[in-house]
Short mmCIF file of C-alpha atoms and ligand atoms in Angstrom, two decimals:
data_model
loop_
_atom_site.label_atom_id
_atom_site.label_comp_id
_atom_site.label_asym_id
_atom_site.label_seq_id
_atom_site.Cartn_x
_atom_site.Cartn_y
_atom_site.Cartn_z
CA MET A 1 -26.80 106.94 105.29
CA SER A 2 -27.23 110.75 105.50
CA THR A 3 -24.98 113.06 103.47
CA SER A 4 -23.26 116.19 104.63
CA PRO A 5 -25.05 119.35 103.30
CA THR A 6 -21.75 121.18 102.71
CA THR A 7 -19.79 118.59 100.78
CA GLY A 8 -22.46 116.20 99.55
CA THR A 9 -20.36 113.25 100.72
CA ALA A 10 -21.09 110.79 103.53
CA PRO A 11 -19.63 111.82 106.93
CA PRO A 12 -16.54 109.78 107.79
CA ALA A 13 -17.31 106.68 109.87
CA PRO A 14 -15.73 106.86 113.35
CA ARG A 15 -12.51 104.88 113.63
CA LEU A 16 -12.90 104.21 117.35
CA ALA A 17 -15.83 103.24 119.56
CA PHE A 18 -16.08 101.78 123.04
CA GLY A 19 -17.55 98.36 123.78
CA ILE A 20 -18.71 97.01 127.15
CA ASP A 21 -19.66 93.41 127.86
CA ILE A 22 -21.89 92.97 130.92
CA GLY A 23 -21.71 89.39 132.11
CA GLY A 24 -22.74 87.48 135.22
CA SER A 25 -19.26 87.58 136.79
CA GLY A 26 -17.47 90.46 135.09
CA ILE A 27 -18.07 93.77 133.34
CA LYS A 28 -15.41 94.24 130.67
CA GLY A 29 -14.68 97.11 128.32
CA ALA A 30 -12.17 98.40 125.80
CA PRO A 31 -11.90 100.95 123.03
CA VAL A 32 -12.19 99.22 119.67
CA ASP A 33 -10.42 99.97 116.42
CA LEU A 34 -13.34 99.60 114.01
CA VAL A 35 -11.17 99.19 110.94
CA ALA A 36 -9.18 96.28 112.36
CA GLY A 37 -12.02 94.94 114.54
CA GLU A 38 -9.76 94.64 117.57
CA PHE A 39 -9.06 96.33 120.90
CA ALA A 40 -7.26 99.66 120.58
CA ALA A 41 -6.09 99.48 124.22
CA GLU A 42 -5.98 96.84 126.90
CA ARG A 43 -9.35 95.63 128.18
CA VAL A 44 -10.41 96.50 131.75
CA ARG A 45 -12.49 94.07 133.82
CA ILE A 46 -14.43 94.86 137.01
CA PRO A 47 -16.33 92.12 138.88
CA THR A 48 -20.10 92.34 138.42
CA PRO A 49 -21.67 93.74 141.62
CA GLN A 50 -23.89 91.37 143.59
CA PRO A 51 -26.83 91.63 143.56
CA SER A 52 -26.52 92.75 139.96
CA THR A 53 -29.38 95.25 140.02
CA PRO A 54 -29.63 97.81 137.19
CA GLU A 55 -28.39 100.69 139.36
CA ALA A 56 -25.40 98.77 140.73
CA VAL A 57 -24.40 97.53 137.26
CA ALA A 58 -24.80 101.00 135.73
CA ARG A 59 -22.52 102.45 138.46
CA THR A 60 -19.89 99.83 137.58
CA VAL A 61 -20.24 100.71 133.89
CA GLY A 62 -19.51 104.33 134.94
CA GLU A 63 -16.39 103.20 136.85
CA LEU A 64 -15.21 101.28 133.82
CA LEU A 65 -15.69 104.27 131.50
CA ASP A 66 -13.84 106.50 134.00
CA ALA A 67 -10.81 104.22 133.68
CA PHE A 68 -10.39 105.56 130.10
CA ALA A 69 -10.11 109.20 129.05
CA LEU A 70 -12.78 108.97 126.34
CA PRO A 71 -13.74 111.90 124.15
CA ALA A 72 -17.29 113.08 124.90
CA GLY A 73 -18.86 111.95 121.64
CA MET A 74 -17.29 108.50 121.35
CA PRO A 75 -20.00 105.90 120.58
CA VAL A 76 -20.51 103.43 123.44
CA GLY A 77 -22.14 100.02 123.02
CA VAL A 78 -23.18 97.77 125.89
CA THR A 79 -24.05 94.07 125.72
CA PHE A 80 -26.47 92.43 128.09
CA PRO A 81 -27.44 88.73 128.40
CA ALA A 82 -31.18 89.21 127.88
CA VAL A 83 -33.70 90.23 125.22
CA ILE A 84 -33.00 93.90 124.49
CA GLN A 85 -35.80 95.47 122.53
CA HIS A 86 -35.12 99.10 121.55
CA GLY A 87 -32.87 99.52 124.61
CA VAL A 88 -35.26 97.85 127.09
CA ALA A 89 -34.49 94.49 128.77
CA ARG A 90 -37.42 92.11 128.30
CA SER A 91 -36.12 88.90 129.89
CA ALA A 92 -33.79 87.76 132.67
CA ALA A 93 -32.80 84.10 132.18
CA ASN A 94 -29.42 84.30 133.96
CA VAL A 95 -29.50 87.81 135.48
CA ASP A 96 -31.30 89.63 138.31
CA GLU A 97 -35.08 89.64 137.72
CA SER A 98 -35.21 93.38 138.42
CA TRP A 99 -33.84 93.95 134.91
CA ILE A 100 -37.11 93.01 133.23
CA GLY A 101 -38.66 96.21 131.88
CA THR A 102 -35.52 98.26 132.59
CA ASP A 103 -34.50 100.79 129.96
CA VAL A 104 -30.79 99.87 129.90
CA THR A 105 -29.94 102.95 127.84
CA ALA A 106 -31.65 105.23 130.40
CA VAL A 107 -29.99 103.75 133.53
CA ILE A 108 -26.58 104.05 131.86
CA ARG A 109 -27.32 107.63 130.82
CA GLU A 110 -28.30 108.48 134.43
CA ALA A 111 -25.19 106.83 135.91
CA THR A 112 -22.63 108.02 133.36
CA GLY A 113 -24.07 111.02 131.52
CA ARG A 114 -23.36 109.20 128.25
CA GLU A 115 -25.57 107.88 125.51
CA ALA A 116 -25.04 104.16 124.94
CA LEU A 117 -26.49 101.59 122.60
CA ALA A 118 -27.66 98.41 124.37
CA VAL A 119 -27.73 95.06 122.60
CA ASN A 120 -28.18 91.38 123.46
CA ASP A 121 -24.78 89.75 124.18
CA ALA A 122 -25.03 87.06 121.50
CA ASP A 123 -26.26 89.59 118.92
CA ALA A 124 -23.18 91.74 119.61
CA ALA A 125 -20.78 88.78 119.46
CA GLY A 126 -22.44 87.33 116.37
CA TYR A 127 -22.48 90.65 114.55
CA ALA A 128 -18.74 90.99 115.22
CA GLU A 129 -18.14 87.52 113.76
CA THR A 130 -20.00 88.48 110.59
CA VAL A 131 -18.10 91.76 110.14
CA TYR A 132 -14.60 90.81 111.31
CA GLY A 133 -14.53 87.11 112.19
CA ALA A 134 -15.43 83.59 111.10
CA ALA A 135 -18.39 84.68 108.91
CA ARG A 136 -16.86 87.77 107.36
CA ASP A 137 -16.96 86.37 103.84
CA ALA A 138 -20.26 84.50 104.25
CA ARG A 139 -23.38 85.42 102.30
CA GLY A 140 -26.99 84.48 102.99
CA VAL A 141 -28.25 83.24 106.36
CA VAL A 142 -25.60 83.07 109.10
CA LEU A 143 -26.41 81.78 112.55
CA VAL A 144 -23.97 82.40 115.40
CA VAL A 145 -24.59 80.32 118.52
CA THR A 146 -22.72 81.05 121.77
CA LEU A 147 -22.27 78.21 124.25
CA GLY A 148 -21.69 79.40 127.82
CA THR A 149 -23.80 79.70 130.97
CA GLY A 150 -26.73 79.91 128.59
CA ILE A 151 -27.06 79.50 124.84
CA GLY A 152 -27.15 82.74 122.90
CA SER A 153 -28.03 83.14 119.24
CA CYS A 154 -27.54 85.72 116.53
CA LEU A 155 -29.16 85.59 113.11
CA VAL A 156 -27.64 87.71 110.34
CA VAL A 157 -29.18 87.67 106.89
CA ASP A 158 -26.95 89.16 104.18
CA GLY A 159 -25.46 91.57 106.73
CA THR A 160 -28.76 92.48 108.43
CA LEU A 161 -29.09 91.49 112.07
CA VAL A 162 -32.42 89.99 113.17
CA PRO A 163 -32.11 90.65 116.92
CA ASN A 164 -33.31 88.63 119.91
CA THR A 165 -33.79 85.26 118.27
CA GLU A 166 -33.18 83.60 121.70
CA LEU A 167 -32.68 80.13 120.26
CA GLY A 168 -31.25 78.93 123.57
CA HIS A 169 -34.83 78.80 124.81
CA LEU A 170 -36.26 76.55 122.11
CA GLU A 171 -38.18 73.77 123.79
CA ILE A 172 -36.57 70.50 122.66
CA ASP A 173 -37.71 67.10 123.98
CA GLY A 174 -39.63 68.90 126.73
CA HIS A 175 -36.62 70.91 127.96
CA ASP A 176 -35.48 74.50 127.66
CA ALA A 177 -32.63 73.78 125.20
CA GLU A 178 -29.90 75.66 127.09
CA SER A 179 -30.59 73.69 130.28
CA ARG A 180 -29.35 70.55 128.40
CA ALA A 181 -26.87 71.78 125.80
CA ALA A 182 -25.17 74.90 127.21
CA ASP A 183 -21.55 74.59 128.30
CA SER A 184 -22.75 75.00 131.89
CA ALA A 185 -24.85 71.82 131.43
CA ARG A 186 -21.73 69.97 130.25
CA GLU A 187 -19.95 71.02 133.45
CA ARG A 188 -22.96 70.51 135.74
CA ASP A 189 -23.64 66.99 134.45
CA ASP A 190 -19.93 66.14 134.20
CA LEU A 191 -20.31 65.11 130.54
CA ASP A 192 -17.38 63.99 128.42
CA TRP A 193 -17.06 65.53 124.94
CA GLU A 194 -18.93 62.65 123.24
CA GLN A 195 -21.85 62.88 125.66
CA TRP A 196 -22.08 66.63 125.27
CA ALA A 197 -21.78 66.34 121.48
CA GLU A 198 -24.87 64.10 121.47
CA ARG A 199 -26.84 66.89 123.09
CA LEU A 200 -25.37 69.46 120.71
CA GLN A 201 -26.22 67.20 117.77
CA ARG A 202 -29.89 67.15 118.78
CA TYR A 203 -29.85 70.91 119.35
CA PHE A 204 -28.17 71.93 116.09
CA ARG A 205 -30.28 69.50 114.05
CA VAL A 206 -33.46 71.19 115.30
CA VAL A 207 -31.98 74.63 114.66
CA GLU A 208 -30.84 73.81 111.11
CA ASP A 209 -34.24 72.32 110.28
CA LEU A 210 -35.93 75.53 111.43
CA PHE A 211 -33.66 78.10 109.73
CA TRP A 212 -31.74 76.34 106.95
CA PRO A 213 -28.70 78.54 107.59
CA ASP A 214 -25.84 78.73 105.08
CA LEU A 215 -23.29 78.75 107.91
CA ILE A 216 -23.29 78.14 111.66
CA VAL A 217 -20.58 79.78 113.80
CA VAL A 218 -20.03 78.48 117.33
CA GLY A 219 -18.82 80.99 119.93
CA GLY A 220 -18.54 81.23 123.69
CA GLY A 221 -15.51 80.37 125.84
CA VAL A 222 -15.67 76.65 125.03
CA SER A 223 -15.33 77.36 121.30
CA LYS A 224 -11.55 77.46 121.73
CA LYS A 225 -11.85 73.72 122.46
CA HIS A 226 -13.87 73.16 119.26
CA ALA A 227 -11.61 70.31 118.13
CA HIS A 228 -13.13 68.16 120.89
CA PHE A 229 -16.74 68.47 119.79
CA LEU A 230 -17.33 70.10 116.40
CA PRO A 231 -15.94 67.10 114.44
CA LEU A 232 -18.42 64.84 116.28
CA LEU A 233 -21.42 66.69 114.84
CA ASP A 234 -23.19 65.41 111.75
CA LEU A 235 -25.07 68.33 110.20
CA ARG A 236 -25.90 69.39 106.66
CA THR A 237 -24.81 72.98 107.47
CA PRO A 238 -21.12 73.93 107.57
CA ILE A 239 -20.27 74.65 111.22
CA VAL A 240 -17.10 76.53 112.22
CA PRO A 241 -15.63 77.99 115.43
CA ALA A 242 -15.78 81.72 116.15
CA THR A 243 -12.49 83.53 115.64
CA LEU A 244 -12.82 86.64 117.82
CA ARG A 245 -13.18 84.56 120.98
CA ASN A 246 -13.89 86.62 124.09
CA ALA A 247 -13.32 89.92 122.27
CA ALA A 248 -16.45 89.39 120.15
CA GLY A 249 -19.01 90.97 122.50
CA ILE A 250 -16.98 94.13 123.07
CA VAL A 251 -16.06 94.49 119.38
CA GLY A 252 -19.65 93.90 118.24
CA ALA A 253 -21.13 96.33 120.76
CA ALA A 254 -18.67 99.01 119.68
CA ALA A 255 -19.35 98.39 115.98
CA LEU A 256 -23.12 98.58 116.46
CA ALA A 257 -22.79 101.73 118.58
CA ALA A 258 -20.75 103.37 115.82
CA ARG A 259 -23.48 102.41 113.36
CA GLY A 260 -25.99 103.96 115.79
CA THR A 261 -28.57 101.19 115.57
CA VAL A 262 -29.05 97.46 116.04
CA LEU A 263 -31.67 97.37 113.30
CA ASP A 264 -30.56 98.58 109.92
C1 LIG B 1 -30.43 84.57 127.38
C2 LIG B 1 -29.95 85.27 126.13
C3 LIG B 1 -28.44 85.33 126.10
C4 LIG B 1 -27.85 83.96 126.31
C5 LIG B 1 -26.33 83.97 126.39
C6 LIG B 1 -29.76 83.22 127.49
O1 LIG B 1 -30.17 82.58 128.67
O2 LIG B 1 -31.83 84.39 127.34
O3 LIG B 1 -30.50 86.57 126.06
O4 LIG B 1 -28.02 85.85 124.87
O5 LIG B 1 -28.34 83.37 127.51
O6 LIG B 1 -25.89 84.79 127.43
#
């Protein structure tokens, strides 16, 4: 961290930052109290435009920011459900193909006049869990896995985020893992909790054999129903539900934006 030339002390960390979660059906944002790790005002949600091209989504991000009277310099973080390498989208598993190669930071700057930090959705949510949520007291290797339309993953090693692990796309038994074990696969195949847990068991066993994490945190909307499936899993790694629920993406994006970097 840089020090101030006049006082020799570190500049105060911002208390507030703004987080935006870009999802397939909604674009949601709120100012975040970075000390408490929670929303500082009520969240606003705008439906994701269809088709969800970069320009259309960036315009909606602008609309969302206009709904709040934000000071000019407030850090803004934006999550996106794809590989985000240094601000550029590199994949498009569940979003419009036109995102591949798009500099997310640049399209948001053009549409809103603001600088924003862009980060993978699971990385943002997972980071929030390690700072404020289920893994806040954990040391060592923490893996946060979000179960939703896809499977997202976030690897944090002693507080350092290793971005874009994309463990939803591991090939397991000849399948893209998320096509079998995501929550959308449970719904699509009309699985009961036991049937879905069998698929999760296979998935998490492969993941724990690859990474030997100290803790696995399970997020995504279905994590609030964890009592139906987490007790059915037989793993060597402790596995717990996320605690920030659907606030995690927004809180994590805001926290990373305040830090100014995904990689530290
Ligand atoms: C995408 C990831 C994303 C995850 C959860 C996957 O299909 O490849 O980038 O984090 O879905 O949204």
